[in-house]
PDB file of C-alpha atoms in Angstrom:
ATOM      1  CA  MET R   1     -11.470  13.512  35.453  1.00  0.00           C
ATOM      2  CA  PHE R   2     -12.307  12.461  31.893  1.00  0.00           C
ATOM      3  CA  TYR R   3     -15.842  11.774  30.743  1.00  0.00           C
ATOM      4  CA  LEU R   4     -17.628  10.716  27.591  1.00  0.00           C
ATOM      5  CA  SER R   5     -20.387  13.209  26.810  1.00  0.00           C
ATOM      6  CA  LEU R   6     -23.096  12.601  24.228  1.00  0.00           C
ATOM      7  CA  ILE R   7     -23.661  15.727  22.115  1.00  0.00           C
ATOM      8  CA  GLU R   8     -26.180  16.503  19.392  1.00  0.00           C
ATOM      9  CA  HIS R   9     -25.154  19.266  17.004  1.00  0.00           C
ATOM     10  CA  THR R  10     -26.382  20.802  13.759  1.00  0.00           C
ATOM     11  CA  LEU R  11     -23.218  20.729  11.670  1.00  0.00           C
ATOM     12  CA  ARG R  12     -22.494  22.777   8.564  1.00  0.00           C
ATOM     13  CA  LEU R  13     -20.029  20.719   6.511  1.00  0.00           C
ATOM     14  CA  PRO R  14     -18.120  23.051   4.161  1.00  0.00           C
ATOM     15  CA  PRO R  15     -17.393  21.987   0.574  1.00  0.00           C
ATOM     16  CA  SER R  16     -13.672  21.725   1.401  1.00  0.00           C
ATOM     17  CA  ARG R  17     -14.496  18.547   3.384  1.00  0.00           C
ATOM     18  CA  PHE R  18     -16.462  16.880   0.536  1.00  0.00           C
ATOM     19  CA  ASP R  19     -13.344  15.119  -0.779  1.00  0.00           C
ATOM     20  CA  LEU R  20     -13.253  12.944   2.363  1.00  0.00           C
ATOM     21  CA  PRO R  21     -15.599  10.050   3.183  1.00  0.00           C
ATOM     22  CA  LEU R  22     -18.632  11.442   5.049  1.00  0.00           C
ATOM     23  CA  ASN R  23     -17.674  10.113   8.511  1.00  0.00           C
ATOM     24  CA  GLN R  24     -14.109  11.428   8.207  1.00  0.00           C
ATOM     25  CA  GLY R  25     -15.208  14.817   6.892  1.00  0.00           C
ATOM     26  CA  ILE R  26     -17.732  15.227   9.702  1.00  0.00           C
ATOM     27  CA  LYS R  27     -15.215  14.101  12.332  1.00  0.00           C
ATOM     28  CA  LYS R  28     -12.604  16.585  11.036  1.00  0.00           C
ATOM     29  CA  GLU R  29     -15.158  19.421  11.149  1.00  0.00           C
ATOM     30  CA  LEU R  30     -16.294  18.451  14.671  1.00  0.00           C
ATOM     31  CA  GLU R  31     -12.665  18.409  15.817  1.00  0.00           C
ATOM     32  CA  HIS R  32     -12.151  21.851  14.277  1.00  0.00           C
ATOM     33  CA  ILE R  33     -15.190  23.204  16.132  1.00  0.00           C
ATOM     34  CA  PHE R  34     -14.869  21.521  19.548  1.00  0.00           C
ATOM     35  CA  ILE R  35     -11.303  20.390  20.354  1.00  0.00           C
ATOM     36  CA  ASP R  36      -9.466  22.615  22.892  1.00  0.00           C
ATOM     37  CA  LYS R  37     -12.669  24.531  23.622  1.00  0.00           C
ATOM     38  CA  VAL R  38     -14.465  24.729  26.955  1.00  0.00           C
ATOM     39  CA  ILE R  39     -18.199  24.089  27.027  1.00  0.00           C
ATOM     40  CA  PRO R  40     -19.627  25.627  30.228  1.00  0.00           C
ATOM     41  CA  LYS R  41     -20.779  23.042  32.793  1.00  0.00           C
ATOM     42  CA  LEU R  42     -19.373  20.270  30.556  1.00  0.00           C
ATOM     43  CA  GLY R  43     -15.595  20.835  30.510  1.00  0.00           C
ATOM     44  CA  LEU R  44     -12.625  21.046  28.161  1.00  0.00           C
ATOM     45  CA  CYS R  45     -13.135  19.071  24.946  1.00  0.00           C
ATOM     46  CA  ILE R  46     -10.203  16.724  24.389  1.00  0.00           C
ATOM     47  CA  SER R  47     -11.232  14.433  21.526  1.00  0.00           C
ATOM     48  CA  VAL R  48     -14.121  13.278  19.339  1.00  0.00           C
ATOM     49  CA  TYR R  49     -14.542   9.696  20.550  1.00  0.00           C
ATOM     50  CA  ASP R  50     -17.058   8.435  17.992  1.00  0.00           C
ATOM     51  CA  ILE R  51     -20.007   9.439  15.834  1.00  0.00           C
ATOM     52  CA  LYS R  52     -23.286   7.746  16.791  1.00  0.00           C
ATOM     53  CA  LYS R  53     -25.707   9.086  14.197  1.00  0.00           C
ATOM     54  CA  ILE R  54     -25.717  11.292  11.074  1.00  0.00           C
ATOM     55  CA  GLU R  55     -28.972  12.559   9.611  1.00  0.00           C
ATOM     56  CA  GLY R  56     -29.764  15.086   6.928  1.00  0.00           C
ATOM     57  CA  GLY R  57     -27.363  16.317   4.326  1.00  0.00           C
ATOM     58  CA  PHE R  58     -29.456  19.296   3.294  1.00  0.00           C
ATOM     59  CA  ILE R  59     -28.011  22.038   1.127  1.00  0.00           C
ATOM     60  CA  TYR R  60     -29.683  25.369   1.692  1.00  0.00           C
ATOM     61  CA  SER R  61     -30.112  27.761  -1.203  1.00  0.00           C
ATOM     62  CA  GLY R  62     -27.256  30.209  -1.555  1.00  0.00           C
ATOM     63  CA  ASP R  63     -24.925  27.961   0.489  1.00  0.00           C
ATOM     64  CA  GLY R  64     -22.608  25.312  -0.964  1.00  0.00           C
ATOM     65  CA  ALA R  65     -22.267  23.488   2.352  1.00  0.00           C
ATOM     66  CA  SER R  66     -24.383  20.569   3.477  1.00  0.00           C
ATOM     67  CA  THR R  67     -26.046  20.554   6.893  1.00  0.00           C
ATOM     68  CA  TYR R  68     -26.323  17.460   9.084  1.00  0.00           C
ATOM     69  CA  GLN R  69     -27.777  16.572  12.481  1.00  0.00           C
ATOM     70  CA  VAL R  70     -24.912  14.732  14.149  1.00  0.00           C
ATOM     71  CA  GLN R  71     -24.954  12.803  17.405  1.00  0.00           C
ATOM     72  CA  PHE R  72     -21.456  12.078  18.713  1.00  0.00           C
ATOM     73  CA  ARG R  73     -19.453  11.522  21.880  1.00  0.00           C
ATOM     74  CA  LEU R  74     -16.696  13.802  23.119  1.00  0.00           C
ATOM     75  CA  VAL R  75     -13.966  13.036  25.634  1.00  0.00           C
ATOM     76  CA  VAL R  76     -14.038  15.975  28.054  1.00  0.00           C
ATOM     77  CA  PHE R  77     -11.816  16.962  30.959  1.00  0.00           C
ATOM     78  CA  ARG R  78     -13.895  17.914  33.991  1.00  0.00           C
ATOM     79  CA  PRO R  79     -12.462  17.077  37.402  1.00  0.00           C
ATOM     80  CA  PHE R  80     -14.880  16.614  40.267  1.00  0.00           C
ATOM     81  CA  VAL R  81     -14.679  18.404  43.604  1.00  0.00           C
ATOM     82  CA  GLY R  82     -12.599  16.302  45.998  1.00  0.00           C
ATOM     83  CA  GLU R  83     -10.583  14.592  43.252  1.00  0.00           C
ATOM     84  CA  VAL R  84      -6.807  14.357  43.844  1.00  0.00           C
ATOM     85  CA  ILE R  85      -4.723  15.143  40.749  1.00  0.00           C
ATOM     86  CA  SER R  86      -0.959  15.042  40.087  1.00  0.00           C
ATOM     87  CA  ALA R  87       0.397  18.110  38.327  1.00  0.00           C
ATOM     88  CA  LYS R  88       3.432  20.379  37.985  1.00  0.00           C
ATOM     89  CA  LEU R  89       3.921  23.877  39.308  1.00  0.00           C
ATOM     90  CA  LYS R  90       3.735  26.275  36.407  1.00  0.00           C
ATOM     91  CA  GLU R  91       5.726  28.969  38.150  1.00  0.00           C
ATOM     92  CA  SER R  92       7.131  29.373  41.631  1.00  0.00           C
ATOM     93  CA  ASP R  93       3.914  30.874  42.850  1.00  0.00           C
ATOM     94  CA  THR R  94       0.744  28.844  43.133  1.00  0.00           C
ATOM     95  CA  ASN R  95      -0.212  28.211  39.495  1.00  0.00           C
ATOM     96  CA  VAL R  96      -0.393  24.546  38.503  1.00  0.00           C
ATOM     97  CA  THR R  97      -0.396  22.871  35.076  1.00  0.00           C
ATOM     98  CA  LEU R  98      -1.419  19.483  33.758  1.00  0.00           C
ATOM     99  CA  GLY R  99       0.375  20.133  30.467  1.00  0.00           C
ATOM    100  CA  PHE R 100      -2.837  20.343  28.470  1.00  0.00           C
ATOM    101  CA  PHE R 101      -4.639  22.636  30.950  1.00  0.00           C
ATOM    102  CA  ASP R 102      -3.086  25.559  32.838  1.00  0.00           C
ATOM    103  CA  ASP R 103      -5.899  27.415  34.609  1.00  0.00           C
ATOM    104  CA  ILE R 104      -5.421  25.720  37.976  1.00  0.00           C
ATOM    105  CA  TYR R 105      -4.733  27.809  41.059  1.00  0.00           C
ATOM    106  CA  VAL R 106      -3.869  26.996  44.657  1.00  0.00           C
ATOM    107  CA  PRO R 107      -4.666  30.157  46.651  1.00  0.00           C
ATOM    108  CA  VAL R 108      -2.437  31.084  49.569  1.00  0.00           C
ATOM    109  CA  HIS R 109      -5.108  30.124  52.123  1.00  0.00           C
ATOM    110  CA  PHE R 110      -5.103  26.563  50.687  1.00  0.00           C
ATOM    111  CA  LEU R 111      -1.364  26.083  51.314  1.00  0.00           C
ATOM    112  CA  PRO R 112      -0.263  24.094  54.403  1.00  0.00           C
ATOM    113  CA  ALA R 113      -0.133  26.195  57.560  1.00  0.00           C
ATOM    114  CA  PRO R 114       2.172  27.659  58.652  1.00  0.00           C
ATOM    115  CA  SER R 115       3.623  28.735  55.328  1.00  0.00           C
ATOM    116  CA  HIS R 116       5.554  31.742  54.206  1.00  0.00           C
ATOM    117  CA  TYR R 117       7.174  32.879  51.018  1.00  0.00           C
ATOM    118  CA  GLU R 118      10.634  34.110  50.203  1.00  0.00           C
ATOM    119  CA  LEU R 119      12.106  35.708  47.115  1.00  0.00           C
ATOM    120  CA  THR R 120      14.532  33.583  45.112  1.00  0.00           C
ATOM    121  CA  ARG R 121      18.137  34.698  44.637  1.00  0.00           C
ATOM    122  CA  ASP R 122      17.348  36.431  41.365  1.00  0.00           C
ATOM    123  CA  ARG R 123      14.399  38.162  43.118  1.00  0.00           C
ATOM    124  CA  ASN R 124      12.129  37.453  40.143  1.00  0.00           C
ATOM    125  CA  ARG R 125      10.178  34.621  41.703  1.00  0.00           C
ATOM    126  CA  VAL R 126       8.482  33.673  44.921  1.00  0.00           C
ATOM    127  CA  ARG R 127       9.113  30.332  46.629  1.00  0.00           C
ATOM    128  CA  TRP R 128       6.655  29.017  49.214  1.00  0.00           C
ATOM    129  CA  ILE R 129       7.976  27.275  52.316  1.00  0.00           C
ATOM    130  CA  TRP R 130       5.965  25.035  54.665  1.00  0.00           C
ATOM    131  CA  GLU R 131       7.279  24.877  58.226  1.00  0.00           C
ATOM    132  CA  TYR R 132       6.622  21.688  60.155  1.00  0.00           C
ATOM    133  CA  ASP R 133       8.362  20.226  63.215  1.00  0.00           C
ATOM    134  CA  ASN R 134      11.252  22.733  63.022  1.00  0.00           C
ATOM    135  CA  GLN R 135      11.912  21.701  59.415  1.00  0.00           C
ATOM    136  CA  THR R 136      11.265  23.605  56.199  1.00  0.00           C
ATOM    137  CA  PHE R 137       9.707  22.065  53.115  1.00  0.00           C
ATOM    138  CA  PRO R 138       9.983  24.232  49.972  1.00  0.00           C
ATOM    139  CA  ILE R 139       7.514  24.134  47.112  1.00  0.00           C
ATOM    140  CA  ASP R 140       9.691  24.451  43.998  1.00  0.00           C
ATOM    141  CA  GLU R 141       8.640  24.786  40.377  1.00  0.00           C
ATOM    142  CA  ILE R 142      10.398  21.523  39.533  1.00  0.00           C
ATOM    143  CA  ASP R 143       8.189  19.587  41.932  1.00  0.00           C
ATOM    144  CA  GLU R 144       5.386  17.295  40.931  1.00  0.00           C
ATOM    145  CA  ILE R 145       2.551  18.066  43.301  1.00  0.00           C
ATOM    146  CA  LYS R 146      -0.717  16.461  44.260  1.00  0.00           C
ATOM    147  CA  PHE R 147      -3.662  18.757  44.872  1.00  0.00           C
ATOM    148  CA  ARG R 148      -7.300  18.225  45.753  1.00  0.00           C
ATOM    149  CA  VAL R 149      -9.919  20.001  43.652  1.00  0.00           C
ATOM    150  CA  GLU R 150     -11.885  22.519  45.736  1.00  0.00           C
ATOM    151  CA  SER R 151     -13.981  24.023  42.933  1.00  0.00           C
ATOM    152  CA  VAL R 152     -14.457  24.103  39.167  1.00  0.00           C
ATOM    153  CA  ASN R 153     -15.812  27.427  37.900  1.00  0.00           C
ATOM    154  CA  TYR R 154     -17.001  28.605  34.510  1.00  0.00           C
ATOM    155  CA  PRO R 155     -16.826  32.416  34.728  1.00  0.00           C
ATOM    156  CA  PRO R 156     -19.085  34.454  32.440  1.00  0.00           C
ATOM    157  CA  ILE R 157     -17.424  35.778  29.321  1.00  0.00           C
ATOM    158  CA  PRO R 158     -16.532  39.437  29.904  1.00  0.00           C
ATOM    159  CA  VAL R 159     -17.836  41.997  27.458  1.00  0.00           C
ATOM    160  CA  GLU R 160     -14.579  43.923  27.586  1.00  0.00           C
ATOM    161  CA  LEU R 161     -11.234  43.127  29.194  1.00  0.00           C
ATOM    162  CA  PRO R 162      -9.034  45.896  30.635  1.00  0.00           C
ATOM    163  CA  GLU R 163      -5.766  46.314  28.726  1.00  0.00           C
ATOM    164  CA  GLN R 164      -3.509  45.145  31.568  1.00  0.00           C
ATOM    165  CA  SER R 165      -5.561  42.064  32.505  1.00  0.00           C
ATOM    166  CA  LYS R 166      -4.503  38.489  31.857  1.00  0.00           C
ATOM    167  CA  ALA R 167      -6.242  36.356  29.255  1.00  0.00           C
ATOM    168  CA  PHE R 168      -9.781  35.171  29.963  1.00  0.00           C
ATOM    169  CA  ALA R 169     -10.018  31.600  31.290  1.00  0.00           C
ATOM    170  CA  PRO R 170     -13.327  29.880  30.449  1.00  0.00           C
ATOM    171  CA  MET R 171     -12.780  27.175  33.094  1.00  0.00           C
ATOM    172  CA  VAL R 172     -10.879  27.734  36.361  1.00  0.00           C
ATOM    173  CA  ILE R 173      -9.971  25.016  38.845  1.00  0.00           C
ATOM    174  CA  THR R 174      -9.144  25.909  42.444  1.00  0.00           C
ATOM    175  CA  GLY R 175      -7.174  23.365  44.452  1.00  0.00           C
ATOM    176  CA  THR R 176      -5.723  22.806  47.902  1.00  0.00           C
ATOM    177  CA  ILE R 177      -2.530  21.183  49.163  1.00  0.00           C
ATOM    178  CA  ASP R 178      -3.376  21.702  52.850  1.00  0.00           C
ATOM    179  CA  GLN R 179      -3.945  18.044  53.779  1.00  0.00           C
ATOM    180  CA  ASP R 180      -1.830  14.968  54.438  1.00  0.00           C
ATOM    181  CA  GLY R 181      -0.516  13.390  51.252  1.00  0.00           C
ATOM    182  CA  LEU R 182      -0.977  16.577  49.216  1.00  0.00           C
ATOM    183  CA  GLY R 183       1.713  18.966  48.004  1.00  0.00           C
ATOM    184  CA  PRO R 184       5.055  18.042  46.433  1.00  0.00           C
ATOM    185  CA  ALA R 185       5.400  14.277  46.073  1.00  0.00           C
ATOM    186  CA  ALA R 186       8.933  14.483  47.555  1.00  0.00           C
ATOM    187  CA  TRP R 187       7.421  15.486  50.906  1.00  0.00           C
ATOM    188  CA  TRP R 188       5.673  12.154  51.281  1.00  0.00           C
ATOM    189  CA  GLN R 189       8.073   9.640  49.702  1.00  0.00           C
ATOM    190  CA  GLU R 190      10.056   9.011  52.880  1.00  0.00           C
ATOM    191  CA  ILE R 191       6.985   8.405  55.033  1.00  0.00           C
TER     192      ILE R 191
END
């Protein structure tokens, strides 16, 4: 789920960071550039782990910043296909959150079969129900669930988004709860 990735980057260190020791200034600038960003095929950048090498320090004419070649390691979030992850339902539909990452979806065809949905009393939300052995097992938004990763996608950045569309997600995880041991943890505690 979390990996250390070695990155080499040409870093422009602005003069506002010159008051810090070099390593601290570079780390702060790397954090500003990379943290909470998704790098396609690499994952969501969580933290700058360490700085391996700093070379350069050139100041180009007309620019007050110094430029360095920096080699560093990032902690990135990138689950692998088949990994089982504990999460919370974001809403009463099939969106899941880890707290620091929300673009996780469990499509209807990856819910346990047979399932159906019903509107809640306030009719603003949908609640999914799994039927098994003449019993019903609801999937509520308060539940901690376990899901298995089916795919991790990095969609291309759209040139233009329609006005009514939701925000662009640079990394999308699709999961399933249609296997034994998956779904709300409460389903499996008594077994």
